[in-house]
Short mmCIF file of C-alpha atoms in Angstrom, two decimals:
data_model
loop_
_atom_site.label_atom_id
_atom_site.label_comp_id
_atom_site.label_asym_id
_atom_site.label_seq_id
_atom_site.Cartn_x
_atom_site.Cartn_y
_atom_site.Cartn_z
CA UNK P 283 5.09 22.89 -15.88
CA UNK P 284 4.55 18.81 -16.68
CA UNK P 285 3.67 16.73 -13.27
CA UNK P 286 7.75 15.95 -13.45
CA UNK P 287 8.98 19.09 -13.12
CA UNK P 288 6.24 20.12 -10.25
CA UNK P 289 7.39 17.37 -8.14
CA UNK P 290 11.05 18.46 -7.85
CA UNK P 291 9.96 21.81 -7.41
CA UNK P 292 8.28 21.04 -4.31
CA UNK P 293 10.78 19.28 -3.17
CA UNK P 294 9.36 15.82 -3.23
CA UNK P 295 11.75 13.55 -5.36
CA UNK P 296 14.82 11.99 -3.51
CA UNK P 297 16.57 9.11 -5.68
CA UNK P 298 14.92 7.94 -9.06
CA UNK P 299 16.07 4.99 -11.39
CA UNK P 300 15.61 5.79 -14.82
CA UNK P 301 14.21 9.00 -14.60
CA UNK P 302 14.22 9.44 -18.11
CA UNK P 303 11.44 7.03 -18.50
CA UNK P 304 10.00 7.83 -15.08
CA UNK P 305 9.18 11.75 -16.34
CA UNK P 306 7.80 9.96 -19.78
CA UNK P 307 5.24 7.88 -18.09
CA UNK P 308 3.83 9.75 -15.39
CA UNK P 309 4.04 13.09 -17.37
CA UNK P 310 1.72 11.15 -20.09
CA UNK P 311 -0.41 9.38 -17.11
CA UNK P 312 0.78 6.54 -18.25
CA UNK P 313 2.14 5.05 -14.32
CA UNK P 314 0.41 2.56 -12.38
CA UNK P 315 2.22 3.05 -9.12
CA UNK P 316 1.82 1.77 -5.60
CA UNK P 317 2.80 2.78 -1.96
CA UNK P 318 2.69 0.93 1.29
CA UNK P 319 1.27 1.17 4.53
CA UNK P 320 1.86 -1.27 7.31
CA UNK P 321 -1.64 -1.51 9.56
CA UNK P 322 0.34 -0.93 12.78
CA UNK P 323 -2.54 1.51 13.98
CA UNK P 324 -6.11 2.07 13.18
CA UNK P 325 -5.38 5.85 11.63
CA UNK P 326 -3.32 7.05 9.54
CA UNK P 327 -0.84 10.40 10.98
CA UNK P 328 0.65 13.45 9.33
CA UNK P 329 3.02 11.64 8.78
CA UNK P 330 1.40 9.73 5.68
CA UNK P 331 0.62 13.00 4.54
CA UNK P 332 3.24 13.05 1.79
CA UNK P 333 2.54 9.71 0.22
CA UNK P 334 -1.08 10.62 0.41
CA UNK P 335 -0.56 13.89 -1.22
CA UNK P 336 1.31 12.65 -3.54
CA UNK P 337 -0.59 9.78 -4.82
CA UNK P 338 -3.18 12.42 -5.22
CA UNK P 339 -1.31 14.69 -7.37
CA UNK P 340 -0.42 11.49 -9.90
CA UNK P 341 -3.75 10.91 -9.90
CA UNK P 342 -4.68 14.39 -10.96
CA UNK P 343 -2.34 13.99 -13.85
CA UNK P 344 -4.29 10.56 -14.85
CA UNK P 345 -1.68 7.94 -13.40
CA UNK P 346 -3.44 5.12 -11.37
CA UNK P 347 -2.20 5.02 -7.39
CA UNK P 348 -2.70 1.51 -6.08
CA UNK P 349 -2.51 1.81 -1.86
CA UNK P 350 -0.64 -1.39 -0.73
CA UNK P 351 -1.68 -2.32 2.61
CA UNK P 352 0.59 -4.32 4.60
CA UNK P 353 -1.78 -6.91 6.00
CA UNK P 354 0.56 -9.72 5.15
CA UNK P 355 4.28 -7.63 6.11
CA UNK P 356 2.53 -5.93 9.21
CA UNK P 357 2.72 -9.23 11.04
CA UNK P 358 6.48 -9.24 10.60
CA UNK P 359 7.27 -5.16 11.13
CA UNK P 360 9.63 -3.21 8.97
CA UNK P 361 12.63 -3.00 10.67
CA UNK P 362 13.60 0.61 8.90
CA UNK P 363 14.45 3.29 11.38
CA UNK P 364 14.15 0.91 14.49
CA UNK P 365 16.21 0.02 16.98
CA UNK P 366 14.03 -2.35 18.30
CA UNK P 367 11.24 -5.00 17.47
CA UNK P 368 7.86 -4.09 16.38
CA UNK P 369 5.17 -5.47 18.44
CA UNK P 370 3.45 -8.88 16.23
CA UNK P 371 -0.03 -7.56 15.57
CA UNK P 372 -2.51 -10.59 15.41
CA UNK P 373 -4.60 -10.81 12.22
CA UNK P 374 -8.18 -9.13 13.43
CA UNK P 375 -6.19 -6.19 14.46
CA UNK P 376 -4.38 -5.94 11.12
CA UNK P 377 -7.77 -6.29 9.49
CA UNK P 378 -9.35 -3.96 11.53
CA UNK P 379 -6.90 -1.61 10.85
CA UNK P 380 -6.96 -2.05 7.06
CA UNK P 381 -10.54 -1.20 7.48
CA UNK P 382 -9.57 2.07 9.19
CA UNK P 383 -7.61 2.87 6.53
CA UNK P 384 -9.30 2.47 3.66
CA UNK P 385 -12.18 4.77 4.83
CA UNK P 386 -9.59 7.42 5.78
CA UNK P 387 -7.64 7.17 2.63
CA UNK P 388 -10.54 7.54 0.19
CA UNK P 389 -10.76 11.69 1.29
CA UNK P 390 -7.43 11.71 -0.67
CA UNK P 391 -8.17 9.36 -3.29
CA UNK P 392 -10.83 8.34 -5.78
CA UNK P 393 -11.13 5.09 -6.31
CA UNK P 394 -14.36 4.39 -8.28
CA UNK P 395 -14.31 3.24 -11.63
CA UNK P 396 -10.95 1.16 -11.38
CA UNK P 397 -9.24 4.93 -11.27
CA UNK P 398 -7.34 3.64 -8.32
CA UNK P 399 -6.64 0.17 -6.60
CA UNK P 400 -6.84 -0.79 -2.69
CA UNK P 401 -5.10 -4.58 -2.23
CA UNK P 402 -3.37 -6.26 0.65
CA UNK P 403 -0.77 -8.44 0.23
CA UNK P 404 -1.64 -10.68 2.81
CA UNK P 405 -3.78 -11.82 -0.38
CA UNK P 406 -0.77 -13.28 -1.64
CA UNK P 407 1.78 -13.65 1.44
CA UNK P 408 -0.16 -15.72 3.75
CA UNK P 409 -0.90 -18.90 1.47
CA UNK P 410 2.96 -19.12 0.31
CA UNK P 411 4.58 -22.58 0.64
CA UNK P 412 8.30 -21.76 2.67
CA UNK P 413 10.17 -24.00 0.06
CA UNK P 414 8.73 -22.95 -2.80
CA UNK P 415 8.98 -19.11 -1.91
CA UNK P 416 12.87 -19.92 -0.99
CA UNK P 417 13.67 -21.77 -4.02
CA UNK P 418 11.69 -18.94 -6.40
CA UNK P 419 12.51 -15.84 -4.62
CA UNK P 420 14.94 -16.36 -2.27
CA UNK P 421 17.75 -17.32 -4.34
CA UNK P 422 17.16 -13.94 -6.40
CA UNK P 423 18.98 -12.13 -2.95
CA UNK P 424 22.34 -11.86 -1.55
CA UNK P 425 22.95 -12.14 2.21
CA UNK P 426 26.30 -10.10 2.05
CA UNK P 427 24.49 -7.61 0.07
CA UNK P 428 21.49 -7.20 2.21
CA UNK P 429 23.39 -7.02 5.76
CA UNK P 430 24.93 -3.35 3.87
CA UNK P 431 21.05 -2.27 3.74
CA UNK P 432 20.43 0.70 5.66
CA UNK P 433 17.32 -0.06 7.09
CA UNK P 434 18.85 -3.20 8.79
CA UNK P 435 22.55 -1.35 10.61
CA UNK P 436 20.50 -0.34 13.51
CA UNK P 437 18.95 -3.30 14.19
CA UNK P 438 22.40 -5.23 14.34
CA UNK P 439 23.29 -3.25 16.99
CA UNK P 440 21.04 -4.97 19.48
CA UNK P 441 20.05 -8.34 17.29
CA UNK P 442 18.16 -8.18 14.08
CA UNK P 443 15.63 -11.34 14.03
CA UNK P 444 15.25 -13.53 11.21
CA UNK P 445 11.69 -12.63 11.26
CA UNK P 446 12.60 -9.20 10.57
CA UNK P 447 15.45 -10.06 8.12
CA UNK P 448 12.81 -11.12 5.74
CA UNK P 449 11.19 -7.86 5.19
CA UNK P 450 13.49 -6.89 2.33
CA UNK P 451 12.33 -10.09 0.42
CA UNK P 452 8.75 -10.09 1.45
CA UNK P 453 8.52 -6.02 0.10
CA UNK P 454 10.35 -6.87 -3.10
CA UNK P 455 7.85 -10.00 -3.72
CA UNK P 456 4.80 -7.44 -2.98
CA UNK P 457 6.72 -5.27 -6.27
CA UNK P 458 6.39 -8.71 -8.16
CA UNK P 459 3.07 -9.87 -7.66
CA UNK P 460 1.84 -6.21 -8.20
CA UNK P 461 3.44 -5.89 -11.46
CA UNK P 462 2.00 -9.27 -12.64
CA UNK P 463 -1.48 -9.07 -11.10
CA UNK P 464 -2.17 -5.12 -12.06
CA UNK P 465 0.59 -3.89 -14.19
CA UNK P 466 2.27 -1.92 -11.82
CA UNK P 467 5.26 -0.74 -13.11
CA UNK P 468 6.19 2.44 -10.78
CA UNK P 469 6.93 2.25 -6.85
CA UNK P 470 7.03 5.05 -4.21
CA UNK P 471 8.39 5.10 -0.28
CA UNK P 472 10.61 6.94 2.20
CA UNK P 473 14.05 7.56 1.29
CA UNK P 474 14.07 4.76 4.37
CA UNK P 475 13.05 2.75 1.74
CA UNK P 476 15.39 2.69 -0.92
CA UNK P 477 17.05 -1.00 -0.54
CA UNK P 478 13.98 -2.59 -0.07
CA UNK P 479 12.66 -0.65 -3.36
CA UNK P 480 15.94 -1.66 -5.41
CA UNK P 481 15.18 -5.00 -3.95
CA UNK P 482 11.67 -5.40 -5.83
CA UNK P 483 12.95 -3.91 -9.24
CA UNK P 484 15.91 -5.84 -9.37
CA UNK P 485 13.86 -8.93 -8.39
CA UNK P 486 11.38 -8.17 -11.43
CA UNK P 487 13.84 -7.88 -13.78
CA UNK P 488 15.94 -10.70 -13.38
CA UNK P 489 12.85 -13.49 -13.13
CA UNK P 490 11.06 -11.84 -16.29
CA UNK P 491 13.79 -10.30 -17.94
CA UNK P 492 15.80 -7.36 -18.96
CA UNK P 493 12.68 -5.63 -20.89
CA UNK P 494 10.51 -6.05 -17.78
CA UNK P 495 9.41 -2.29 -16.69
CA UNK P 496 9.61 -1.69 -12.98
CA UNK P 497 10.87 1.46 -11.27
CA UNK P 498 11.61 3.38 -8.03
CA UNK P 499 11.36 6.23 -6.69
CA UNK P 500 12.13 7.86 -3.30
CA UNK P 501 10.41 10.75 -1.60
CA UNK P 502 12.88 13.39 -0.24
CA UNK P 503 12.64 13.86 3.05
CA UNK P 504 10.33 11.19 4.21
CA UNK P 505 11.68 9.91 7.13
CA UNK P 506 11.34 13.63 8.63
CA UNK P 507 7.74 13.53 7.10
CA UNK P 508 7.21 10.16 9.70
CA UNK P 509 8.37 12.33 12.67
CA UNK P 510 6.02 14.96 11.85
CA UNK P 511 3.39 12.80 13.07
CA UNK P 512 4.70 13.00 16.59
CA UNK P 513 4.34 15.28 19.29
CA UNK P 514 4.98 15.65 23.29
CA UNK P 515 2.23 14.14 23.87
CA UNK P 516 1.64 11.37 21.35
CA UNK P 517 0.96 11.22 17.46
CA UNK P 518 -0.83 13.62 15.04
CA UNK P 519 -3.46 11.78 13.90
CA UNK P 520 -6.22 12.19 11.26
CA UNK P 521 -9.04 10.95 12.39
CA UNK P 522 -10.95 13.25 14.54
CA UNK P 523 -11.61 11.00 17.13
CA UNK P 524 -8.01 10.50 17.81
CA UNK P 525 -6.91 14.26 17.23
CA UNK P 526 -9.92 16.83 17.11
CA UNK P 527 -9.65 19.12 14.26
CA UNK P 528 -9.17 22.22 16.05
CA UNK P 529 -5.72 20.51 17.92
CA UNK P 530 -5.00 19.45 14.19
CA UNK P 531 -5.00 23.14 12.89
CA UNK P 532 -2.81 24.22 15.41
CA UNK P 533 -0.23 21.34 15.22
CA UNK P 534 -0.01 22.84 11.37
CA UNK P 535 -0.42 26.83 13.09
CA UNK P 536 2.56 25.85 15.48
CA UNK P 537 5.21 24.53 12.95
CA UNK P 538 8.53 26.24 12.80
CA UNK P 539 9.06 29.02 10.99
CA UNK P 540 11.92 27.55 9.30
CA UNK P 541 9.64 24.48 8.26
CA UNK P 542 6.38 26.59 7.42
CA UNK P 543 7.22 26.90 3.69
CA UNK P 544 8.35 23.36 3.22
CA UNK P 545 5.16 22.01 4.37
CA UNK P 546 3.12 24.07 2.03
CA UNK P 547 5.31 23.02 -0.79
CA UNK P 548 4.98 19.41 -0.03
CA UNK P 549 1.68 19.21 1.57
CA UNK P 550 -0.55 21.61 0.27
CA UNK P 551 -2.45 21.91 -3.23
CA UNK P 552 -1.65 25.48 -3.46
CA UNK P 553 -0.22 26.80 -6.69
CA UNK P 554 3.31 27.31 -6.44
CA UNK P 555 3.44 31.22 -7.34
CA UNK P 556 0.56 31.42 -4.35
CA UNK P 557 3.14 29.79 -2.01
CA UNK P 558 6.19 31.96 -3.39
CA UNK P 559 4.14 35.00 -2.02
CA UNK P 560 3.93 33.33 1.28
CA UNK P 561 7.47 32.99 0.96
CA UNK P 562 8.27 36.73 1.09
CA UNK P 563 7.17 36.66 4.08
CA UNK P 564 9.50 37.51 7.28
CA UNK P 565 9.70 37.80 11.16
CA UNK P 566 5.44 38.09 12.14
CA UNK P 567 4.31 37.76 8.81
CA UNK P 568 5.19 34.16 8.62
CA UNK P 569 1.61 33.85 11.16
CA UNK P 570 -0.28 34.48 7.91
CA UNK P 571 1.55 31.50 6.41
CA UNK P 572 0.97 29.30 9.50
CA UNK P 573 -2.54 30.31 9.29
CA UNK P 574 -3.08 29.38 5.49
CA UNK P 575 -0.99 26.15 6.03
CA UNK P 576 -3.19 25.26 9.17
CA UNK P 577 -6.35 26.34 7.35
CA UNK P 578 -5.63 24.58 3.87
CA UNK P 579 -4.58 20.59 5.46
CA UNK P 580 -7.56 21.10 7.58
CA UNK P 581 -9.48 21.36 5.28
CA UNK P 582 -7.90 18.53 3.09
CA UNK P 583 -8.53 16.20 5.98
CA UNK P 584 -11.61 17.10 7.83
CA UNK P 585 -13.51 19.38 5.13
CA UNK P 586 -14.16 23.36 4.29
CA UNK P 587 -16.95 23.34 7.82
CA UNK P 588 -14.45 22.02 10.66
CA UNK P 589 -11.43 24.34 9.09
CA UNK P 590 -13.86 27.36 9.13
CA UNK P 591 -14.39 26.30 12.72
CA UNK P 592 -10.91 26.05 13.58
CA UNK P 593 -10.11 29.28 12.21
CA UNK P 594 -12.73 30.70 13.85
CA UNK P 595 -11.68 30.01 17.22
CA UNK P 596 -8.37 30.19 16.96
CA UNK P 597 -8.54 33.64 15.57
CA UNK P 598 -10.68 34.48 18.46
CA UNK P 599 -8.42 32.90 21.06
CA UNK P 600 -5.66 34.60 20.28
CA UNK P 601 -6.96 37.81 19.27
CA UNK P 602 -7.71 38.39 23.17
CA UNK P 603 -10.86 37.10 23.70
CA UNK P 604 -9.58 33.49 25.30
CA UNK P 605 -12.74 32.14 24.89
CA UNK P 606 -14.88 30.00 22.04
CA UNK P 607 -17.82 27.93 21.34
CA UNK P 608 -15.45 26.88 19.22
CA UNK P 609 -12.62 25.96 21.56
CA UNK P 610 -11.90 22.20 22.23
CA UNK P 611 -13.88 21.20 25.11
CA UNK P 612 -13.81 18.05 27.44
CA UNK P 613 -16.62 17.00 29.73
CA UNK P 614 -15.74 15.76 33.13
CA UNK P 615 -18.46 14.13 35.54
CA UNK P 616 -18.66 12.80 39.23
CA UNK P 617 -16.49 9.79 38.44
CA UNK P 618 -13.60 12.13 37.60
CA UNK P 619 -13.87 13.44 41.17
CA UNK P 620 -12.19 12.01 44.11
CA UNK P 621 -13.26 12.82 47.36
CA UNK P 622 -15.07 15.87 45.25
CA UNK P 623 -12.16 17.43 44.56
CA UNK P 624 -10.56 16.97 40.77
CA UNK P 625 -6.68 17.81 40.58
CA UNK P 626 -5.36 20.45 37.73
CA UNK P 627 -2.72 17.80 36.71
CA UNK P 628 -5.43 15.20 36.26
CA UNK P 629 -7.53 17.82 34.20
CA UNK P 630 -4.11 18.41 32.24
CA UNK P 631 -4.22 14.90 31.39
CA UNK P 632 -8.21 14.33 30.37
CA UNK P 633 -7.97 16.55 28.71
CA UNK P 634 -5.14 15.95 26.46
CA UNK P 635 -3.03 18.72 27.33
CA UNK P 636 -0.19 17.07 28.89
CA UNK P 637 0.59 12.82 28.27
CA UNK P 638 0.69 11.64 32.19
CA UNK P 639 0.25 12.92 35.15
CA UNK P 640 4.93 14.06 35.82
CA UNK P 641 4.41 15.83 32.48
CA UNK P 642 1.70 17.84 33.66
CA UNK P 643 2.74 18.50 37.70
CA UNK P 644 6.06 19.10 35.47
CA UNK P 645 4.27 21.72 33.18
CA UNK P 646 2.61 23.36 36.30
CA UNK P 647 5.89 23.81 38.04
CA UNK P 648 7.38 25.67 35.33
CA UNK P 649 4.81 28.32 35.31
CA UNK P 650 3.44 26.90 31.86
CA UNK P 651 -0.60 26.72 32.72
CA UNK P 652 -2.99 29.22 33.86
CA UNK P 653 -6.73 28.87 34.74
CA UNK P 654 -9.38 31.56 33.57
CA UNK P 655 -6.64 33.61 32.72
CA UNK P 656 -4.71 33.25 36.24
CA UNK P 657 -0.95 31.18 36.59
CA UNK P 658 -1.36 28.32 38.41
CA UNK P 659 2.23 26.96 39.92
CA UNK P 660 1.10 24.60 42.62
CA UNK P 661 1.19 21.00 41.13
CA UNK P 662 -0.67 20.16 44.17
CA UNK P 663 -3.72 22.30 43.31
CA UNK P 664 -7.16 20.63 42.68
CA UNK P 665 -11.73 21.95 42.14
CA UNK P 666 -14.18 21.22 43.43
CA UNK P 667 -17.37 20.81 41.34
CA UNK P 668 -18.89 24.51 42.47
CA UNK P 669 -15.49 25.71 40.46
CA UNK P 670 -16.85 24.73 37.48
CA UNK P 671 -20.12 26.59 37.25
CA UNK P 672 -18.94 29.08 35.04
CA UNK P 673 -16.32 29.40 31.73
CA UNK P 674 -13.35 27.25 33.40
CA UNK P 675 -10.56 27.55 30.33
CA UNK P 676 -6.90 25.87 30.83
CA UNK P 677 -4.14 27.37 29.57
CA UNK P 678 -0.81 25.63 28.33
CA UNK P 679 1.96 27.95 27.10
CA UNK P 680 1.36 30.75 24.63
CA UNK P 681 -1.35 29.14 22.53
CA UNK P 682 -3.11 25.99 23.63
CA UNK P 683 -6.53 26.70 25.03
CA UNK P 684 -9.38 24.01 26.44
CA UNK P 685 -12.21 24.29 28.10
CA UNK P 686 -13.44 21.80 30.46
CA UNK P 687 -17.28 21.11 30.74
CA UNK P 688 -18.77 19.23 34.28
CA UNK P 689 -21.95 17.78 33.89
#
């Protein structure tokens, strides 16, 4: 099976142009392709996990990945999927974040030996003169044309800014100057993405002619890939200070079963027979997939020791034992105590459990958290320091265990 043919069977390729010549250069690793990422945080999420993924599986098959960062764009905010504006970030967050990323990125990607580029188009965006960038680019793009854009109909609901309105332009320039500065000649994004991707091709083409070799692809499903990275109580994220790698496993244990094969498709390195054994798998059975699929990005992001850990205790926890050195754990001290007494909603909410303090008194209400093992229904219900002298291990639902430490 060539690199092509892989990718469609896991369900990764949306909308190509000229696939023809698309399957000819990146079966031959002959593709120099980039991917963006707008800086708007200081970690990457799950959901990045697919362009990640699949930059690394083009770079398997010898094609260079070049990782766009949007230091230049992420001061205006992609208006794509939002029906509102994107906070401005100044430019020592942006770089900051850049920073962040590049460290995080290079577990996915190598990029010694020119094998793979890292470049930021504020490089290139920042120091452009207005007129000059109207008269050279600008005139290359129809208004009519780009009000039909997808990414821009929600925003016109409520007032899409000129700021914003540029996007299109400024991610079809970043196409340009990436094809002339490092011969890109391949570009991947959401299917989100597509108009601003046409945008860049079209835009290489007609200043350097008809023979010029730029081309798109989309990534199926990529928008649902973005939500993936979101939860109740905030995003998915991958470093470990922001989401501990035991609460990463089970994000990936928890999945639904209807999603569980999907993932492993698109996510995973796993051979595709290996997964089509998974895949005969019905009713209970599908635990052993959520297991591997837990066990196998785990390890991807955080490495072989932490997913060994994670298994560990979650095998543990919910083979009956409901306790682990390996659980996640959150120290509490005397300046979480008021009056000496700590409330279970404020535990809920140190220790990531539940996002604010209604969500948890919410949670408790329901009958949805128990303490050592007993349900707890009285929002109103608060320890005192003595209570934590022994194991003291919250419960939320069926499968999320924590265990809180006072020093």
């Amino acid at each position: 099976m060539t690199i092509f043919e892989e990718l469609k069977a896991r369900g990764l390729l949306a909308q190509l142009t000229d696939e023809e010549e698309i399957k000819e250069l990146i079966n031959n690793g002959k593709a120099t392709f980039y991917i963006g990422f707008d800086p708007t945080a200081d970690s990457l999420h799950v959901g990045h996990f697919m362009a990640l993924c699949l930059m690394k599986r083009l770079q398997m098959a010898g094609n260079r990945p070049i990782a766009l960062i949007g230091g230049g764009t992420g001061m205006i905010g992609d208006p794509s999927g939002r029906t509102d504006l994107r906070k401005v970030l100044t430019p020592e967050i942006i770089q900051h974040n850049c920073d962040c990323f590049k460290k995080q990125m290079s577990r996915f990607i190598d990029f010694s030996d020119g094998k793979a580029l890292m470049v930021n188009n504020a490089d290139w965006l920042l120091g452009l003169n207005y007129v000059d960038f109207l008269r050279d680019v600008g005139a290359h793009f129809s208004v009519n044309r780009m009000l039909t854009a997808e990414c821009y109909k929600q925003r016109m609901e409520k007032g899409l800014t000129f700021l914003e309105f540029n996007y299109m332009i400024m991610q079809s320039y970043d196409f340009y100057m990436l094809y002339q500065k490092y011969g890109c000649n391949m570009q991947f994004g959401g299917d989100d993405q597509w108009s601003n991707m046409l945008g860049g091709t079209e835009l290489i083409r007609r200043k350097l002619g008809k023979d010029a070799y730029a081309m798109t692809i989309t990534l199926l499903l990529n928008s649902e890939g973005k939500k993936m990275g979101k939860t109740a109580s905030g995003a998915v994220w991958l470093d470990a200070e922001k989401t501990p790698p035991y609460d990463f496993f089970q994000y990936w244990r928890n999945v639904d079963d209807a999603d569980v094969i999907k993932c492993m498709k698109m996510l995973t390195f796993m051979s595709l027979e290996e997964i089509a054994e998974y895949e005969k798998l019905e009713g209970s059975g599908l635990n052993k997939a959520k297991e591997k699929l837990a066990y196998e990005l785990t390890e991807l992001v955080h490495g072989k020791e932490e997913a060994d850990a994670a298994l560990s205790a979650a095998r543990s926890i919910f083979g009956g034992a409901g306790k682990s050195e390996n659980m996640p754990q959150t120290e509490i001290s005397d300046e979480d105590f008021a009056e000496g007494r700590i409330s279970l909603a404020a535990l809920l909410v140190k220790c990531g459990l539940c996002p604010s303090n209604s969500e948890a008194k919410r949670n408790i209400g329901q009958g949805g958290i128990s303490v050592n093992d007993e349900k707890v229904t009285d929002f109103a219900k608060s320890y005192e320091k003595s209570d934590f002298s022994g194991d003291f291990i919250i419960k939320k639902g069926k499968k999320d265990y924590h265990k809180v430490i006072c020093k």
